[in-house]
Structures are given as C-alpha cells and as structure tokens.
Amino acid sequence: MTRQAQHGFVTSLESAWDGTCLDANLEHTLHEGRPLWVRYDLPGVGRAASREALAARPLTMWRYRELLPFPLGREPVSLQEAVTPLLRTDRLAAELGFRNLWIKDESRLPTGSFKDRGMAVAVNMALGFGRRRFIAPTNGNAGGALAAYASAAGAEAFVFMPRDTPTPNVIECMQYGAHTYFVDGLISDCGRITRDLTEELDCFDMSTLKEPYRIEGKKTMGLELAEQCDWSLPDVIVYPTGGGTGLIGMWKAFGELRELGWLRADTLPRMVAVQSDGCAPIVRAFEAGQRLAEPWENARCAAPGIRVPSAVGDFMILDAVRDSGGCAVAVPDDRIATWQRLGTGLTGLSICPEAAACIGALITLRDRDLVAPDEKIVVFNTASAHKYDHTYPCDVPVIDPSRPVRPQLRL
Ligand SMILES: Cc1ncc(COP(=O)(O)O)c(C=O)c1O
C-alpha cells in the first residue's frame, strides 16, 4: 500500500472473498490472495448522473465515468474507446436455429480487443498513484492493450507471453515499445515470472484481477449493452471465459444498474461462460458444484484468450454464472476454426477464435434446450480476427496464369 489519490464516487475496496473493506485512496493489489471489488456511493452516482443525461455525452466508455474509478475533474489518457456496435445477425441466427441473436463487436476498440477497456481504466489509476512502469502476463490481447496505453501515457510496459502467442499480438506489443518476452510455458508460467519481477522492477502489476481496476473498465461492456438495449437486458449473454474479468465485470455492472434503478426490469441475463474442452477449469467446477476451480493440466486451446488453466477470480466467475441462473459450457477445441469461418462468413464481422467458441456453445445450448429459439441472445466478439494468424488456413486455389480462370459460383 502506497500513495494517495481521490477517485470520484468510489467509497472503498472490498475483498470479493470475505468482504473486508480497504481504503480506496491507497494502492492495493490482492487482499490475502483474493481480488478486490471497487465499491461506489451509488445514491451519489444516481444524483450526479441519469440515463437521460448520458444521452448527451460523447460515445466513448468514459460516458459512464461516475461508475468508474477515476477523478471526475481530470481527463483520462484515452485512445477514444468508442462505444462498440451491437448488431443483429439473422443469417447466423437462422443457421444455428435462433431468431434473436446479436453480436456486440469489441473488435472496433483501439487495439482491436475488449482488453482496451480494462487497461484504459487501470493504466489511468496506476498513473494517478504515480506509477510509470507496468507489468503483465498475457495470452496476447491484454499485452497489446497494455503496451498501447503505456505508449500513450509515455510510460513503460513489460509483457510476458507464451511462445506460441499469435504473431500479430507479439508484433503489436513490440511496435508500441513494450519490453516483450516469450516464456516457454502457459500464461500461468508468465504470471509467476511477472510476480517475481514486479517488485524488482518497481512495476504496477496489471495481471488479471490482481489489481481492482481492469474489471471496472470491462464493466462498461455491460453498461453499454444496457444502454443500447434501452435499459432492458437480453435473456442470455454468451461470453468466452478465460480469467473471467469480462463476465464478472458485466455481472457487476448489471448489479449496479439495478441498484441505481436504471433498468426497466429486475430480471438480469443468464450468463454463459464458454471454454474449450482443451482447457475448461470453470466448466469442470461448475458441473461438480464447486466454488473454486482446480487448475487444468496440459491446457491447449485454439482460442488463446481462453487458455487460462487457473483463474484467481474462479469463484467470482462461478458465483456470477450461478447467481444469474446461467451455465458454463465447454466446446470441442478442434471445431473452433470451423466456427470462426462460419461466423465470419455469415455476419461480415471479424470473428475471433474466442467468439467462435461461443458460436459453438450456441449449438450446445440449443441441443440441451438451455436457450429457447426466441430468446434474445448476445454473443461478445471480444477481438478482431486480424489479431490471430494460426486458426485460418490460407487454402486458396492457385491460378496458373496461362490457363483460363473459372471461379466456382455459390449463389
Ligand atoms: C479475445 C479474448 N476473448 C476472451 C478473453 C477472456 O478474457 P476474460 O475471461 O478475462 O474476460 C481474452 C483474454 O485474453 C481474449 O483475449
């Protein structure tokens, strides 16, 4: 714990495990090994902001600033984190046997993934605490986002990633000027290296849920979704789950909106956590009725963002899924590339492998009667397909220039 800052309507930090309250004006990481929630003076937020007042604000995630941990009078370091579109996808819906399927397309954010939301808030908070050096383990996208915000802030980033991280992610981190390292291992090994170096390099540790602020940035996915749906939430949210910050953040957002009285109905969406059968610790714990998830051995996954063998916020993910009446679903890893092609081909969106896993999960949800054909479903496309180079085989036909070309027609 060091240094002082004032953070808008934030009242305290609270242990997600045992409710211990800590001073939000001091810098904290985990409390006794468990993550912290940021708590707000919600009646105060309700007096300072309203659904109507929001309508006049610029279309960036900072429109929800009363519900973010950031000094109200200051301007954040920002890359213009635009509100991402929510698109109805009728062709994909018809293919999968649904009638009301939507995709929230996070690929439009500055570095092409939803990780920008969390890093935007966390980097600003760390700067507020006087920090200029950040460190994180990454499966790719978080590293890219951290590197970008560090670059925008004139700060320094250290990122540690598995050796098989997609090349576009690696290049991105290097181009933004981050100290970029491969680790012969998985993200959990990168996490251990990060932990060992944090103090030595005098860094602010940006590891998933080891600081309380990234989750607050991710919360804006839920706030935006609520506003885009005119304050009536969908029936089901299908989300690719690794460390869990996106799912936990959205669930927190819905709780805060309900407490503020901004939602039209009290029912909240059923949250579906999607993993691959090559790395499904949350699904296994969900099915076994456990609150904590055992680490997954020999994790493999075609969608790097959800190859997380052990999540420090496992119980927060499982609590959110269970409280919402949702479920956790594992899909066959070897089908992810096929679903990516299907999703991209039927939507025109740049579908990432993690969202492709969610498309596969929709088939399971349909077959197990866990979601009805008419229910309103929102899938999160958490990143752009351009950030990956391993799931898409370039099996294009080769033309001999000396022969006539006869393309195959589809329509
Ligand atoms: C594209 C993508 N989707 C989903 C995830 C899972 O993130 P989380 O479970 O922390 O929200 C990640 C994490 O790296 C990711 O990069």
Short mmCIF file of C-alpha atoms and ligand atoms in Angstrom, two decimals:
data_model
loop_
_atom_site.label_atom_id
_atom_site.label_comp_id
_atom_site.label_asym_id
_atom_site.label_seq_id
_atom_site.Cartn_x
_atom_site.Cartn_y
_atom_site.Cartn_z
CA MET A 1 0.00 0.00 0.00
CA THR A 2 1.40 3.37 -1.04
CA ARG A 3 0.45 6.86 -2.23
CA GLN A 4 -2.83 8.79 -2.27
CA ALA A 5 -5.44 9.68 -4.89
CA GLN A 6 -9.16 10.60 -4.99
CA HIS A 7 -11.44 8.56 -7.20
CA GLY A 8 -14.83 10.04 -7.92
CA PHE A 9 -17.72 8.19 -6.29
CA VAL A 10 -15.58 5.28 -5.10
CA THR A 11 -16.13 4.63 -1.40
CA SER A 12 -13.93 1.61 -0.70
CA LEU A 13 -12.30 -1.53 -1.97
CA GLU A 14 -13.88 -4.74 -0.70
CA SER A 15 -12.46 -8.25 -0.64
CA ALA A 16 -14.51 -10.42 -3.01
CA TRP A 17 -13.82 -13.36 -0.68
CA ASP A 18 -14.61 -12.14 2.83
CA GLY A 19 -15.94 -8.59 2.45
CA THR A 20 -13.00 -6.89 4.24
CA CYS A 21 -13.09 -3.15 3.41
CA LEU A 22 -9.93 -1.30 2.43
CA ASP A 23 -9.10 2.36 1.82
CA ALA A 24 -9.70 3.09 -1.86
CA ASN A 25 -7.32 6.05 -1.78
CA LEU A 26 -4.40 3.71 -1.27
CA GLU A 27 -2.85 1.37 -3.83
CA HIS A 28 -3.83 -2.28 -3.28
CA THR A 29 -3.34 -5.50 -5.17
CA LEU A 30 -4.91 -8.72 -3.83
CA HIS A 31 -6.16 -8.99 -0.24
CA GLU A 32 -4.92 -12.23 1.32
CA GLY A 33 -4.59 -13.72 -2.15
CA ARG A 34 -8.10 -12.76 -3.31
CA PRO A 35 -9.33 -10.00 -5.68
CA LEU A 36 -10.96 -6.75 -4.59
CA TRP A 37 -14.20 -5.11 -5.71
CA VAL A 38 -14.37 -1.35 -6.21
CA ARG A 39 -17.43 -0.05 -4.33
CA TYR A 40 -19.29 3.20 -5.08
CA ASP A 41 -21.62 5.65 -3.42
CA LEU A 42 -24.46 4.59 -5.75
CA PRO A 43 -27.04 7.04 -4.34
CA GLY A 44 -24.47 9.77 -5.04
CA VAL A 45 -23.97 8.47 -8.60
CA GLY A 46 -27.75 8.49 -9.05
CA ARG A 47 -27.89 12.16 -8.01
CA ALA A 48 -24.97 13.17 -10.26
CA ALA A 49 -25.96 11.24 -13.41
CA SER A 50 -29.08 9.89 -15.07
CA ARG A 51 -29.99 7.79 -18.09
CA GLU A 52 -31.24 10.95 -19.82
CA ALA A 53 -28.06 12.92 -19.08
CA LEU A 54 -25.96 10.12 -20.57
CA ALA A 55 -27.62 10.58 -23.94
CA ALA A 56 -25.85 13.93 -24.44
CA ARG A 57 -22.36 12.61 -23.72
CA PRO A 58 -19.67 11.58 -26.25
CA LEU A 59 -19.90 7.95 -27.41
CA THR A 60 -16.89 6.60 -25.53
CA MET A 61 -16.64 4.37 -22.46
CA TRP A 62 -15.89 7.46 -20.35
CA ARG A 63 -19.57 8.46 -20.65
CA TYR A 64 -20.04 6.22 -17.59
CA ARG A 65 -17.34 7.94 -15.59
CA GLU A 66 -19.38 8.25 -12.38
CA LEU A 67 -19.33 4.43 -12.31
CA LEU A 68 -15.58 4.28 -12.93
CA PRO A 69 -12.70 4.77 -10.51
CA PHE A 70 -11.22 7.97 -11.84
CA PRO A 71 -11.06 11.56 -10.56
CA LEU A 72 -14.10 13.36 -12.01
CA GLY A 73 -12.40 16.65 -12.86
CA ARG A 74 -9.47 15.17 -14.79
CA GLU A 75 -9.27 13.97 -18.38
CA PRO A 76 -8.06 10.38 -18.72
CA VAL A 77 -5.29 9.20 -21.02
CA SER A 78 -7.54 7.77 -23.73
CA LEU A 79 -7.36 6.31 -27.23
CA GLN A 80 -11.05 7.13 -27.81
CA GLU A 81 -12.56 3.86 -26.63
CA ALA A 82 -15.67 4.12 -28.77
CA VAL A 83 -18.99 2.52 -27.86
CA THR A 84 -18.95 -0.75 -29.82
CA PRO A 85 -21.82 -1.71 -32.13
CA LEU A 86 -24.50 -4.25 -31.21
CA LEU A 87 -25.52 -5.97 -34.42
CA ARG A 88 -28.40 -8.31 -35.19
CA THR A 89 -27.12 -11.37 -37.07
CA ASP A 90 -30.07 -13.01 -38.79
CA ARG A 91 -28.12 -15.28 -41.15
CA LEU A 92 -26.02 -16.76 -38.36
CA ALA A 93 -29.11 -17.00 -36.15
CA ALA A 94 -31.00 -18.96 -38.82
CA GLU A 95 -28.05 -21.32 -39.28
CA LEU A 96 -27.96 -22.04 -35.54
CA GLY A 97 -31.73 -22.27 -35.02
CA PHE A 98 -32.28 -18.97 -33.17
CA ARG A 99 -34.35 -15.90 -34.08
CA ASN A 100 -32.99 -13.10 -31.92
CA LEU A 101 -29.19 -13.34 -31.96
CA TRP A 102 -26.93 -10.29 -31.60
CA ILE A 103 -23.19 -9.73 -31.56
CA LYS A 104 -21.50 -6.96 -29.62
CA ASP A 105 -18.44 -6.28 -31.69
CA GLU A 106 -15.48 -5.44 -29.49
CA SER A 107 -13.08 -5.68 -32.42
CA ARG A 108 -13.69 -1.93 -33.03
CA LEU A 109 -11.74 -0.81 -29.97
CA PRO A 110 -8.33 0.91 -30.39
CA THR A 111 -6.16 -2.22 -30.35
CA GLY A 112 -8.90 -4.47 -31.71
CA SER A 113 -9.98 -6.17 -28.49
CA PHE A 114 -12.11 -5.63 -25.38
CA LYS A 115 -8.89 -5.59 -23.33
CA ASP A 116 -8.61 -1.86 -24.07
CA ARG A 117 -11.49 -1.13 -21.72
CA GLY A 118 -9.78 -2.63 -18.69
CA MET A 119 -6.34 -1.31 -19.47
CA ALA A 120 -7.66 2.21 -20.11
CA VAL A 121 -9.01 2.39 -16.56
CA ALA A 122 -6.18 0.51 -14.85
CA VAL A 123 -3.40 2.48 -16.56
CA ASN A 124 -5.09 5.76 -15.59
CA MET A 125 -5.44 4.61 -12.00
CA ALA A 126 -1.83 3.47 -11.87
CA LEU A 127 -0.72 6.84 -13.27
CA GLY A 128 -2.82 8.52 -10.58
CA PHE A 129 -0.87 6.55 -7.97
CA GLY A 130 2.31 7.96 -9.50
CA ARG A 131 3.26 4.76 -11.32
CA ARG A 132 5.09 4.90 -14.67
CA ARG A 133 6.01 1.24 -15.12
CA PHE A 134 3.54 -1.60 -15.70
CA ILE A 135 3.91 -5.37 -15.97
CA ALA A 136 1.58 -8.17 -17.08
CA PRO A 137 1.43 -11.77 -18.24
CA THR A 138 -0.65 -12.11 -21.41
CA ASN A 139 -2.06 -14.50 -23.97
CA GLY A 140 -1.69 -11.64 -26.45
CA ASN A 141 -4.52 -9.11 -26.41
CA ALA A 142 -4.04 -7.80 -22.87
CA GLY A 143 -0.35 -7.27 -23.61
CA GLY A 144 -1.19 -5.32 -26.76
CA ALA A 145 -3.66 -3.13 -24.89
CA LEU A 146 -1.25 -2.50 -22.01
CA ALA A 147 1.54 -1.67 -24.44
CA ALA A 148 -0.70 0.80 -26.29
CA TYR A 149 -1.87 2.67 -23.18
CA ALA A 150 1.63 2.73 -21.75
CA SER A 151 2.81 4.23 -25.01
CA ALA A 152 0.01 6.83 -24.99
CA ALA A 153 0.91 7.75 -21.41
CA GLY A 154 4.67 7.88 -22.04
CA ALA A 155 5.11 5.06 -19.53
CA GLU A 156 6.91 1.70 -19.69
CA ALA A 157 5.33 -1.76 -20.12
CA PHE A 158 6.78 -5.25 -19.57
CA VAL A 159 4.80 -8.15 -21.07
CA PHE A 160 5.41 -11.91 -20.78
CA MET A 161 3.63 -14.22 -23.19
CA PRO A 162 3.64 -17.91 -24.13
CA ARG A 163 5.96 -18.69 -27.01
CA ASP A 164 3.04 -19.71 -29.26
CA THR A 165 1.22 -16.37 -28.87
CA PRO A 166 -0.16 -15.27 -32.28
CA THR A 167 2.42 -13.24 -34.20
CA PRO A 168 0.19 -10.14 -34.67
CA ASN A 169 -0.07 -9.83 -30.87
CA VAL A 170 3.70 -10.09 -30.49
CA ILE A 171 4.40 -7.52 -33.19
CA GLU A 172 1.83 -5.17 -31.69
CA CYS A 173 3.47 -5.23 -28.25
CA MET A 174 6.88 -4.64 -29.77
CA GLN A 175 5.69 -1.81 -32.01
CA TYR A 176 4.12 0.03 -29.08
CA GLY A 177 7.51 -0.20 -27.44
CA ALA A 178 6.77 -2.67 -24.65
CA HIS A 179 9.57 -4.86 -23.28
CA THR A 180 8.25 -8.10 -24.79
CA TYR A 181 9.30 -11.60 -23.68
CA PHE A 182 8.36 -15.13 -24.72
CA VAL A 183 8.04 -17.72 -21.98
CA ASP A 184 8.35 -21.44 -22.63
CA GLY A 185 5.09 -22.27 -20.96
CA LEU A 186 1.49 -21.13 -20.43
CA ILE A 187 0.06 -17.89 -19.07
CA SER A 188 0.31 -19.30 -15.53
CA ASP A 189 4.10 -19.56 -16.00
CA CYS A 190 4.13 -15.99 -17.35
CA GLY A 191 2.18 -14.99 -14.23
CA ARG A 192 4.84 -16.48 -11.94
CA ILE A 193 7.60 -14.57 -13.74
CA THR A 194 5.56 -11.36 -13.53
CA ARG A 195 5.08 -11.84 -9.78
CA ASP A 196 8.80 -12.39 -9.24
CA LEU A 197 9.78 -9.26 -11.20
CA THR A 198 7.09 -6.78 -10.08
CA GLU A 199 8.92 -5.50 -7.02
CA GLU A 200 12.39 -5.71 -8.51
CA LEU A 201 11.35 -3.54 -11.49
CA ASP A 202 9.14 -1.32 -9.31
CA CYS A 203 6.12 -2.04 -11.53
CA PHE A 204 2.36 -1.79 -11.08
CA ASP A 205 1.11 -5.36 -11.58
CA MET A 206 -1.62 -5.41 -14.25
CA SER A 207 -2.21 -9.19 -14.05
CA THR A 208 -5.86 -10.19 -14.41
CA LEU A 209 -7.75 -9.38 -11.18
CA LYS A 210 -4.55 -8.76 -9.22
CA GLU A 211 -5.46 -5.07 -9.29
CA PRO A 212 -9.08 -3.93 -8.85
CA TYR A 213 -9.46 -1.58 -11.83
CA ARG A 214 -9.38 -3.58 -15.07
CA ILE A 215 -12.65 -5.19 -14.10
CA GLU A 216 -14.20 -1.72 -13.75
CA GLY A 217 -13.23 -0.92 -17.33
CA LYS A 218 -14.69 -4.24 -18.52
CA LYS A 219 -17.87 -3.28 -16.71
CA THR A 220 -18.51 -0.74 -19.45
CA MET A 221 -19.40 -3.65 -21.81
CA GLY A 222 -22.42 -4.28 -19.58
CA LEU A 223 -23.25 -0.58 -19.18
CA GLU A 224 -23.13 -0.03 -22.94
CA LEU A 225 -25.19 -3.13 -23.62
CA ALA A 226 -27.87 -1.95 -21.20
CA GLU A 227 -28.00 1.49 -22.79
CA GLN A 228 -28.04 0.03 -26.33
CA CYS A 229 -30.97 -2.22 -25.34
CA ASP A 230 -32.85 0.81 -23.96
CA TRP A 231 -32.19 -0.37 -20.40
CA SER A 232 -33.81 -3.80 -20.94
CA LEU A 233 -31.18 -6.50 -20.84
CA PRO A 234 -31.11 -9.57 -23.13
CA ASP A 235 -32.18 -13.02 -21.88
CA VAL A 236 -28.77 -14.64 -22.34
CA ILE A 237 -25.16 -13.45 -22.64
CA VAL A 238 -22.65 -15.89 -24.14
CA TYR A 239 -19.09 -14.98 -23.25
CA PRO A 240 -15.65 -16.56 -23.87
CA THR A 241 -14.16 -17.01 -20.41
CA GLY A 242 -10.50 -17.16 -19.51
CA GLY A 243 -9.52 -15.09 -16.46
CA GLY A 244 -13.16 -14.03 -16.24
CA THR A 245 -12.88 -10.25 -15.98
CA GLY A 246 -15.36 -9.62 -18.80
CA LEU A 247 -18.06 -11.84 -17.39
CA ILE A 248 -17.53 -10.74 -13.80
CA GLY A 249 -17.36 -7.08 -14.83
CA MET A 250 -20.62 -7.23 -16.75
CA TRP A 251 -22.38 -9.00 -13.91
CA LYS A 252 -21.15 -6.28 -11.54
CA ALA A 253 -22.39 -3.61 -13.96
CA PHE A 254 -25.87 -5.14 -14.05
CA GLY A 255 -26.00 -5.24 -10.24
CA GLU A 256 -25.01 -1.58 -10.00
CA LEU A 257 -27.55 -0.55 -12.66
CA ARG A 258 -30.28 -2.46 -10.83
CA GLU A 259 -29.36 -0.74 -7.57
CA LEU A 260 -29.41 2.62 -9.35
CA GLY A 261 -32.91 1.85 -10.59
CA TRP A 262 -31.86 2.40 -14.23
CA LEU A 263 -33.06 -0.98 -15.57
CA ARG A 264 -36.61 -1.37 -16.86
CA ALA A 265 -37.00 -4.88 -15.40
CA ASP A 266 -35.47 -6.64 -12.42
CA THR A 267 -34.55 -9.80 -14.33
CA LEU A 268 -30.94 -9.99 -15.37
CA PRO A 269 -29.45 -12.07 -18.22
CA ARG A 270 -28.32 -15.66 -17.74
CA MET A 271 -24.56 -15.57 -18.07
CA VAL A 272 -22.99 -18.41 -20.06
CA ALA A 273 -19.23 -18.92 -19.59
CA VAL A 274 -17.70 -20.59 -22.63
CA GLN A 275 -14.43 -22.54 -22.59
CA SER A 276 -12.75 -25.12 -24.83
CA ASP A 277 -12.58 -28.80 -23.89
CA GLY A 278 -8.79 -28.40 -24.05
CA CYS A 279 -8.88 -26.01 -21.06
CA ALA A 280 -12.13 -25.94 -19.10
CA PRO A 281 -11.43 -25.49 -15.37
CA ILE A 282 -14.51 -23.29 -14.86
CA VAL A 283 -16.84 -25.70 -16.67
CA ARG A 284 -15.49 -28.63 -14.63
CA ALA A 285 -16.01 -26.75 -11.35
CA PHE A 286 -19.48 -25.62 -12.44
CA GLU A 287 -20.52 -29.18 -13.24
CA ALA A 288 -19.04 -30.50 -9.98
CA GLY A 289 -20.87 -27.85 -7.94
CA GLN A 290 -17.57 -26.40 -6.66
CA ARG A 291 -16.94 -22.74 -5.85
CA LEU A 292 -13.20 -22.94 -6.60
CA ALA A 293 -11.75 -24.46 -9.78
CA GLU A 294 -8.85 -26.94 -9.80
CA PRO A 295 -6.04 -25.92 -12.20
CA TRP A 296 -6.36 -27.59 -15.62
CA GLU A 297 -3.40 -29.81 -16.58
CA ASN A 298 -1.84 -29.71 -20.07
CA ALA A 299 -4.05 -26.89 -21.29
CA ARG A 300 -4.39 -26.49 -25.07
CA CYS A 301 -6.79 -24.22 -26.92
CA ALA A 302 -7.17 -22.78 -30.43
CA ALA A 303 -8.50 -19.59 -28.84
CA PRO A 304 -5.54 -18.17 -26.89
CA GLY A 305 -7.60 -15.76 -24.76
CA ILE A 306 -9.43 -18.63 -23.07
CA ARG A 307 -6.37 -20.82 -22.49
CA VAL A 308 -6.22 -19.99 -18.79
CA PRO A 309 -5.57 -23.10 -16.68
CA SER A 310 -6.14 -21.37 -13.36
CA ALA A 311 -8.02 -18.12 -12.67
CA VAL A 312 -7.51 -16.12 -9.45
CA GLY A 313 -11.17 -14.99 -9.76
CA ASP A 314 -12.55 -18.50 -10.32
CA PHE A 315 -15.11 -18.17 -7.51
CA MET A 316 -16.23 -14.76 -8.83
CA ILE A 317 -16.90 -16.24 -12.27
CA LEU A 318 -18.72 -19.24 -10.80
CA ASP A 319 -20.76 -17.06 -8.42
CA ALA A 320 -21.83 -14.78 -11.30
CA VAL A 321 -22.79 -17.69 -13.55
CA ARG A 322 -24.78 -19.41 -10.77
CA ASP A 323 -26.42 -16.23 -9.42
CA SER A 324 -27.58 -15.41 -12.94
CA GLY A 325 -29.13 -18.85 -13.49
CA GLY A 326 -26.69 -19.40 -16.37
CA CYS A 327 -24.21 -22.18 -17.02
CA ALA A 328 -20.68 -22.99 -18.17
CA VAL A 329 -20.15 -24.85 -21.44
CA ALA A 330 -17.04 -26.48 -22.95
CA VAL A 331 -16.87 -26.85 -26.73
CA PRO A 332 -14.64 -29.15 -28.83
CA ASP A 333 -11.39 -27.33 -29.41
CA ASP A 334 -10.85 -28.80 -32.86
CA ARG A 335 -14.06 -27.14 -34.13
CA ILE A 336 -13.14 -23.56 -33.20
CA ALA A 337 -11.52 -22.73 -36.56
CA THR A 338 -14.61 -24.04 -38.41
CA TRP A 339 -16.96 -21.92 -36.29
CA GLN A 340 -14.74 -18.91 -36.85
CA ARG A 341 -15.16 -19.36 -40.59
CA LEU A 342 -18.91 -19.91 -40.20
CA GLY A 343 -19.37 -16.84 -38.01
CA THR A 344 -17.29 -14.57 -40.20
CA GLY A 345 -18.91 -15.86 -43.40
CA LEU A 346 -22.45 -15.34 -42.11
CA THR A 347 -22.06 -11.98 -40.38
CA GLY A 348 -19.45 -9.91 -42.19
CA LEU A 349 -17.80 -9.39 -38.80
CA SER A 350 -14.18 -10.15 -37.99
CA ILE A 351 -14.89 -13.00 -35.57
CA CYS A 352 -12.06 -14.02 -33.23
CA PRO A 353 -11.47 -17.65 -32.20
CA GLU A 354 -12.76 -16.93 -28.67
CA ALA A 355 -16.10 -15.71 -30.07
CA ALA A 356 -16.06 -18.69 -32.44
CA ALA A 357 -16.09 -20.91 -29.34
CA CYS A 358 -19.27 -19.04 -28.30
CA ILE A 359 -20.85 -19.83 -31.66
CA GLY A 360 -20.10 -23.49 -30.96
CA ALA A 361 -21.58 -23.11 -27.48
CA LEU A 362 -24.84 -21.84 -29.02
CA ILE A 363 -25.21 -25.22 -30.73
CA THR A 364 -24.77 -26.97 -27.35
CA LEU A 365 -27.20 -24.59 -25.64
CA ARG A 366 -29.76 -25.24 -28.37
CA ASP A 367 -29.32 -29.04 -28.30
CA ARG A 368 -29.58 -29.16 -24.49
CA ASP A 369 -32.66 -26.88 -24.51
CA LEU A 370 -30.81 -24.40 -22.30
CA VAL A 371 -31.81 -21.48 -24.55
CA ALA A 372 -35.12 -21.18 -26.41
CA PRO A 373 -35.15 -20.20 -30.11
CA ASP A 374 -36.89 -16.85 -29.48
CA GLU A 375 -34.80 -15.67 -26.56
CA LYS A 376 -32.66 -12.58 -27.04
CA ILE A 377 -29.03 -13.72 -27.03
CA VAL A 378 -25.93 -11.52 -27.11
CA VAL A 379 -22.55 -13.02 -28.01
CA PHE A 380 -19.43 -10.95 -27.44
CA ASN A 381 -16.91 -10.84 -30.27
CA THR A 382 -14.09 -9.97 -27.91
CA ALA A 383 -11.43 -9.24 -30.55
CA SER A 384 -10.75 -8.87 -34.24
CA ALA A 385 -9.77 -11.95 -36.26
CA HIS A 386 -6.86 -9.87 -37.57
CA LYS A 387 -5.07 -10.39 -34.29
CA TYR A 388 -4.59 -14.13 -34.98
CA ASP A 389 -2.68 -15.95 -37.67
CA HIS A 390 -2.98 -19.56 -36.57
CA THR A 391 -6.67 -20.56 -36.97
CA TYR A 392 -7.18 -19.59 -40.55
CA PRO A 393 -5.53 -21.85 -43.14
CA CYS A 394 -4.70 -19.97 -46.34
CA ASP A 395 -6.04 -22.79 -48.53
CA VAL A 396 -6.87 -20.58 -51.52
CA PRO A 397 -6.81 -22.06 -55.04
CA VAL A 398 -3.67 -21.26 -57.05
CA ILE A 399 -4.18 -19.94 -60.59
CA ASP A 400 -1.94 -20.84 -63.49
CA PRO A 401 -1.76 -17.53 -65.46
CA SER A 402 -1.52 -19.39 -68.79
CA ARG A 403 -4.96 -21.04 -68.31
CA PRO A 404 -8.47 -19.57 -68.27
CA VAL A 405 -9.91 -18.90 -64.81
CA ARG A 406 -13.31 -20.44 -63.90
CA PRO A 407 -14.33 -19.35 -60.37
CA GLN A 408 -16.89 -21.55 -58.57
CA LEU A 409 -20.16 -19.64 -58.01
CA ARG A 410 -22.14 -20.00 -54.78
CA LEU A 411 -25.34 -18.01 -55.45
C1 LIG B 1 -10.22 -12.23 -27.37
C2 LIG B 1 -10.38 -12.65 -25.96
N1 LIG B 1 -11.57 -13.12 -25.55
C3 LIG B 1 -11.77 -13.53 -24.28
C4 LIG B 1 -10.75 -13.49 -23.34
C5 LIG B 1 -11.05 -13.93 -21.95
O1 LIG B 1 -10.96 -12.86 -21.08
P1 LIG B 1 -11.61 -12.75 -19.65
O2 LIG B 1 -12.18 -14.09 -19.30
O3 LIG B 1 -10.54 -12.31 -18.75
O4 LIG B 1 -12.69 -11.72 -19.74
C6 LIG B 1 -9.49 -12.98 -23.72
C7 LIG B 1 -8.38 -12.91 -22.77
O5 LIG B 1 -7.22 -12.86 -23.11
C8 LIG B 1 -9.31 -12.56 -25.05
O6 LIG B 1 -8.14 -12.05 -25.47
#
